[in-house]
Short mmCIF file of C-alpha atoms and ligand atoms in Angstrom, two decimals:
data_model
loop_
_atom_site.label_atom_id
_atom_site.label_comp_id
_atom_site.label_asym_id
_atom_site.label_seq_id
_atom_site.Cartn_x
_atom_site.Cartn_y
_atom_site.Cartn_z
CA MET A 255 77.21 202.34 48.98
CA ARG A 256 74.08 201.30 47.49
CA VAL A 257 72.00 201.85 44.36
CA VAL A 258 68.32 200.77 44.83
CA SER A 259 65.68 202.10 42.53
CA VAL A 260 62.00 202.31 43.04
CA VAL A 261 60.35 201.25 40.13
CA ASN A 262 56.57 199.82 39.00
CA GLN A 263 55.36 200.58 35.37
CA LYS A 264 51.96 201.42 36.88
CA GLY A 265 51.40 205.21 37.78
CA GLY A 266 50.10 206.42 40.94
CA VAL A 267 50.97 203.62 43.26
CA GLY A 268 53.50 205.58 45.47
CA LYS A 269 56.35 205.72 43.74
CA SER A 270 58.00 209.51 44.73
CA THR A 271 55.93 208.75 48.29
CA THR A 272 58.28 206.15 48.63
CA VAL A 273 61.89 207.87 47.32
CA MET A 274 61.22 211.14 49.89
CA ASN A 275 60.10 209.71 52.70
CA LEU A 276 62.82 206.21 53.05
CA ALA A 277 65.39 208.84 51.95
CA SER A 278 64.38 211.21 54.95
CA ILE A 279 64.11 208.48 57.00
CA ILE A 280 68.09 206.29 55.94
CA ALA A 281 69.49 209.86 55.82
CA GLU A 282 68.93 210.50 59.66
CA HIS A 283 72.42 207.91 59.35
CA SER A 284 74.23 208.40 56.43
CA ARG A 285 74.24 210.13 52.34
CA VAL A 286 71.75 209.68 50.50
CA LEU A 287 71.25 211.16 47.26
CA VAL A 288 67.51 210.73 44.84
CA VAL A 289 67.97 210.42 41.43
CA ASP A 290 64.88 211.94 39.66
CA VAL A 291 64.26 209.96 36.87
CA ASP A 292 61.08 210.87 35.45
CA PRO A 293 60.46 213.95 33.82
CA GLN A 294 57.79 214.88 35.66
CA ARG A 295 60.67 215.35 37.95
CA SER A 296 57.82 214.91 41.16
CA VAL A 297 60.45 215.20 43.63
CA THR A 298 62.41 217.62 42.21
CA MET A 299 59.30 219.80 42.30
CA TRP A 300 59.16 218.62 46.29
CA ALA A 301 62.76 218.85 46.85
CA THR A 302 62.21 222.70 45.60
CA THR A 303 59.53 223.12 47.87
CA ALA A 304 61.26 221.82 51.04
CA ASP A 305 64.23 224.32 50.15
CA GLN A 306 61.93 226.97 50.97
CA GLN A 307 60.62 225.72 54.14
CA PRO A 308 62.80 226.93 57.58
CA GLU A 309 66.10 226.17 58.37
CA ASP A 310 64.82 222.95 60.52
CA ARG A 311 62.26 221.63 58.35
CA GLN A 312 65.05 222.07 55.13
CA LEU A 313 66.44 217.63 54.01
CA ALA A 314 69.22 216.70 54.97
CA PHE A 315 69.72 214.40 51.91
CA ASP A 316 70.61 215.83 48.17
CA VAL A 317 67.55 216.08 45.19
CA VAL A 318 68.60 215.86 41.86
CA SER A 319 67.31 215.44 37.64
CA GLU A 320 69.19 212.90 35.48
CA THR A 321 67.58 211.40 32.62
CA ASP A 322 70.41 210.65 30.60
CA PRO A 323 71.00 207.24 30.57
CA GLN A 324 74.72 207.48 30.43
CA VAL A 325 75.34 209.56 33.25
CA LEU A 326 72.35 206.60 35.39
CA THR A 327 75.50 203.99 34.89
CA GLN A 328 77.91 206.54 36.74
CA LEU A 329 75.28 206.70 40.06
CA ARG A 330 78.04 204.31 40.90
CA SER A 331 81.01 206.94 41.63
CA LEU A 332 79.07 208.75 43.58
CA ASP A 333 80.29 209.50 47.10
CA TYR A 334 77.26 208.47 48.92
CA ASP A 335 75.96 205.84 51.12
CA THR A 336 73.26 205.14 49.55
CA ILE A 337 71.42 206.70 46.37
CA ILE A 338 67.93 206.61 45.58
CA VAL A 339 66.54 206.12 42.16
CA ASP A 340 62.72 207.23 41.41
CA THR A 341 61.21 206.21 38.37
CA PRO A 342 58.67 207.19 35.52
CA GLY A 343 55.15 205.45 35.58
CA ASN A 344 54.26 204.62 32.74
CA LEU A 345 55.35 201.45 30.27
CA GLN A 346 57.33 204.22 27.83
CA ASN A 347 61.04 204.86 28.16
CA THR A 348 61.42 201.00 29.15
CA ASP A 349 65.03 201.44 28.01
CA VAL A 350 66.15 204.26 30.60
CA LEU A 351 63.86 201.62 33.42
CA LYS A 352 66.08 198.63 32.10
CA THR A 353 69.50 200.92 32.90
CA VAL A 354 68.45 201.45 35.52
CA VAL A 355 67.55 198.18 36.82
CA GLU A 356 70.70 197.01 36.29
CA ASN A 357 72.47 199.67 37.48
CA SER A 358 70.66 199.01 40.63
CA ASP A 359 72.07 197.44 44.26
CA PHE A 360 68.20 196.88 44.68
CA VAL A 361 64.44 197.67 43.72
CA ILE A 362 61.56 198.42 45.76
CA LEU A 363 58.67 197.83 44.37
CA PRO A 364 55.77 199.81 45.52
CA THR A 365 52.17 198.67 45.04
CA GLU A 366 48.63 199.42 45.81
CA PRO A 367 47.03 196.51 46.96
CA ALA A 368 43.59 196.18 44.86
CA VAL A 369 44.22 193.20 42.42
CA LEU A 370 44.24 195.16 39.72
CA ALA A 371 47.65 197.01 41.15
CA LEU A 372 48.90 193.57 41.40
CA LEU A 373 48.76 192.47 38.03
CA PRO A 374 50.98 194.82 36.23
CA LEU A 375 52.79 195.00 38.81
CA ILE A 376 53.77 191.39 38.00
CA SER A 377 54.59 192.11 34.79
CA THR A 378 56.63 194.77 35.85
CA TYR A 379 57.78 191.84 37.78
CA GLU A 380 58.47 189.68 34.78
CA THR A 381 59.45 192.67 32.14
CA LEU A 382 62.40 194.20 34.76
CA ILE A 383 63.29 192.50 37.43
CA LYS A 384 64.01 189.25 36.76
CA PRO A 385 66.08 188.88 34.01
CA SER A 386 68.23 191.34 35.26
CA ASP A 387 68.60 189.48 38.99
CA ALA A 388 68.62 192.62 41.20
CA ASP A 389 66.74 191.66 44.59
CA TYR A 390 64.71 193.54 45.71
CA ARG A 391 61.20 193.41 47.84
CA VAL A 392 57.57 195.39 47.18
CA VAL A 393 56.01 197.22 49.46
CA VAL A 394 52.40 196.79 49.81
CA THR A 395 51.03 201.10 49.90
CA LYS A 396 48.72 203.33 50.47
CA VAL A 397 46.56 200.85 52.10
CA ASP A 398 43.04 201.46 54.01
CA SER A 399 43.36 201.34 57.27
CA ARG A 400 39.49 200.61 57.61
CA SER A 401 40.85 197.53 55.71
CA LEU A 402 44.34 196.37 56.68
CA SER A 403 43.07 193.37 55.43
CA ASP A 404 43.65 194.46 52.71
CA ALA A 405 47.01 194.41 52.68
CA THR A 406 47.36 191.18 54.00
CA GLU A 407 45.24 189.69 51.60
CA ALA A 408 47.78 191.30 48.50
CA GLN A 409 50.60 190.61 50.28
CA GLU A 410 49.44 186.94 49.96
CA MET A 411 49.25 186.77 46.81
CA LEU A 412 51.92 188.22 45.68
CA ARG A 413 53.98 185.10 47.93
CA GLU A 414 52.11 182.37 46.15
CA SER A 415 52.36 183.97 42.99
CA GLY A 416 57.10 183.46 44.25
CA LEU A 417 57.65 187.91 45.05
CA LEU A 418 59.47 188.56 47.58
CA VAL A 419 57.13 190.44 49.92
CA CYS A 420 57.73 193.04 52.84
CA LYS A 421 56.37 192.36 55.54
CA SER A 422 55.42 195.81 56.62
CA TYR A 423 53.02 198.14 54.35
CA VAL A 424 52.18 201.40 54.03
CA ARG A 425 48.79 203.21 54.90
CA THR A 426 46.92 205.61 53.75
CA TYR A 427 47.67 209.08 55.60
CA LYS A 428 45.98 212.68 53.86
CA VAL A 429 49.12 214.36 56.03
CA HIS A 430 51.25 212.13 53.22
CA GLU A 431 48.92 213.12 50.14
CA ARG A 432 49.92 216.96 51.34
CA ALA A 433 53.38 216.34 51.62
CA PRO A 434 54.74 217.56 48.22
CA MET A 435 52.93 220.75 48.74
CA VAL A 436 54.13 222.04 52.03
CA GLY A 437 57.73 220.75 51.25
CA GLN A 438 57.85 218.53 54.01
CA VAL A 439 59.15 214.55 54.07
CA ALA A 440 58.28 211.63 57.40
CA SER A 441 61.58 212.30 59.22
CA ASN A 442 59.88 216.31 59.85
CA TYR A 443 56.56 215.40 60.01
CA GLU A 444 54.79 217.46 62.89
CA SER A 445 54.13 215.51 66.15
CA ASN A 446 50.47 214.97 66.27
CA GLN A 447 48.68 211.00 66.36
CA ASN A 448 48.71 211.14 63.39
CA SER A 449 51.20 212.45 61.34
CA GLU A 450 53.62 210.07 63.52
CA LYS A 451 51.43 206.98 62.29
CA ALA A 452 51.96 207.99 59.14
CA ALA A 453 56.40 208.49 59.44
CA ALA A 454 55.60 205.26 61.57
CA ASP A 455 54.83 203.08 58.37
CA TYR A 456 57.54 204.64 56.77
CA LYS A 457 60.52 204.24 59.27
CA ASP A 458 59.15 200.12 59.37
CA VAL A 459 58.83 199.56 55.81
CA ALA A 460 63.35 201.38 56.33
CA ARG A 461 64.16 199.09 59.11
CA GLU A 462 63.20 196.28 57.33
CA LEU A 463 64.59 197.35 53.91
CA LEU A 464 68.16 198.54 56.81
CA SER A 465 67.94 194.60 57.82
CA ILE A 466 67.66 192.97 54.15
CA TRP A 467 70.69 194.91 53.21
CA ALA A 468 73.27 194.63 56.15
CA ASN A 469 72.47 190.33 55.69
CA LYS A 470 73.23 190.67 52.80
CA ASP A 471 76.58 192.80 53.62
CA GLN A 472 77.55 190.56 56.18
CA GLY A 473 76.99 188.00 52.88
N1 LIG B 293 50.67 206.86 52.24
C1 LIG B 293 50.03 207.54 51.30
N2 LIG B 293 48.66 208.39 51.54
C2 LIG B 293 48.40 209.04 50.69
N3 LIG B 293 48.24 209.86 50.20
C3 LIG B 293 48.88 208.77 49.20
C4 LIG B 293 50.16 207.75 49.97
N4 LIG B 293 50.81 207.76 49.14
C5 LIG B 293 51.46 208.15 47.71
N5 LIG B 293 50.12 209.32 48.29
C6 LIG B 293 49.40 209.91 46.91
O1 LIG B 293 49.03 208.93 45.88
C7 LIG B 293 49.09 209.62 45.15
C8 LIG B 293 50.83 208.99 43.65
O2 LIG B 293 51.51 208.79 44.51
P1 LIG B 293 53.09 209.14 44.21
O3 LIG B 293 53.43 210.26 43.04
O4 LIG B 293 54.54 208.58 45.25
O5 LIG B 293 52.57 207.84 43.10
P2 LIG B 293 54.22 207.60 41.60
O6 LIG B 293 54.45 205.80 41.52
O7 LIG B 293 55.17 207.59 41.88
O8 LIG B 293 53.30 207.86 40.59
P3 LIG B 293 53.39 208.58 39.08
O9 LIG B 293 53.16 206.81 38.32
O10 LIG B 293 53.31 209.16 38.55
O11 LIG B 293 55.56 208.98 38.65
C9 LIG B 293 50.22 211.27 44.81
O12 LIG B 293 48.79 211.97 44.88
C10 LIG B 293 50.39 210.76 46.55
O13 LIG B 293 50.95 212.01 47.21
MG1 LIG B 294 56.63 209.62 40.68
#
């Protein structure tokens, strides 16, 4: 069992989008729970919309809303293979964030590639992740398809700052933006070229993370 939290104190960088799409892909092979720690309840509402969809579009994983730090320390006792925790994107609730990170086996740090977004990410890393000793990877998201060098430049800059960064990254697609409104996730996107490319980005990220976790398991 593995607890994975998705953290960045900067808002709007793709945390909730990453949580739901990775959960949908990992749930194709194992039991997954998403825990929504964000008082805005974005992923809880997303899951409620998914519940109203036809049978073949139902989520293959569970979603619960929970902000009580006491409960968050007990996640490991739950009967799932992977628990993915979505966290709020602001500088309040630092105590809850600390509890979440301390009780995680792995932290995913999504960030947009813009330089001005990298600075708050590095600050989240310094204040929350580094002191906790948790293993982590940065995932660059919301990359403009017309300017893919933004992604590689951001990855390079982060690596030069000493951070661990996933090779795979996530491009910006309308289908990701619309997904919460229609209760969709990457595992059940319609089959057209753009949706398949959008889903493929998250499949690549999932594959890379699963391989990192498998290597850790082997010691
Ligand atoms: N790869 C993407 N392609 C297109 N839109 C995206 C992508 N990732 C995220 N978005 C959109 O960007 C906005 C912010 O994304 P999201 O809600 O996942 O970020 P967040 O970090 O969880 O935000 P918050 O800090 O407010 O919780 C949303 O409108 C979302 O649909
Ligand atoms: Mg969010």
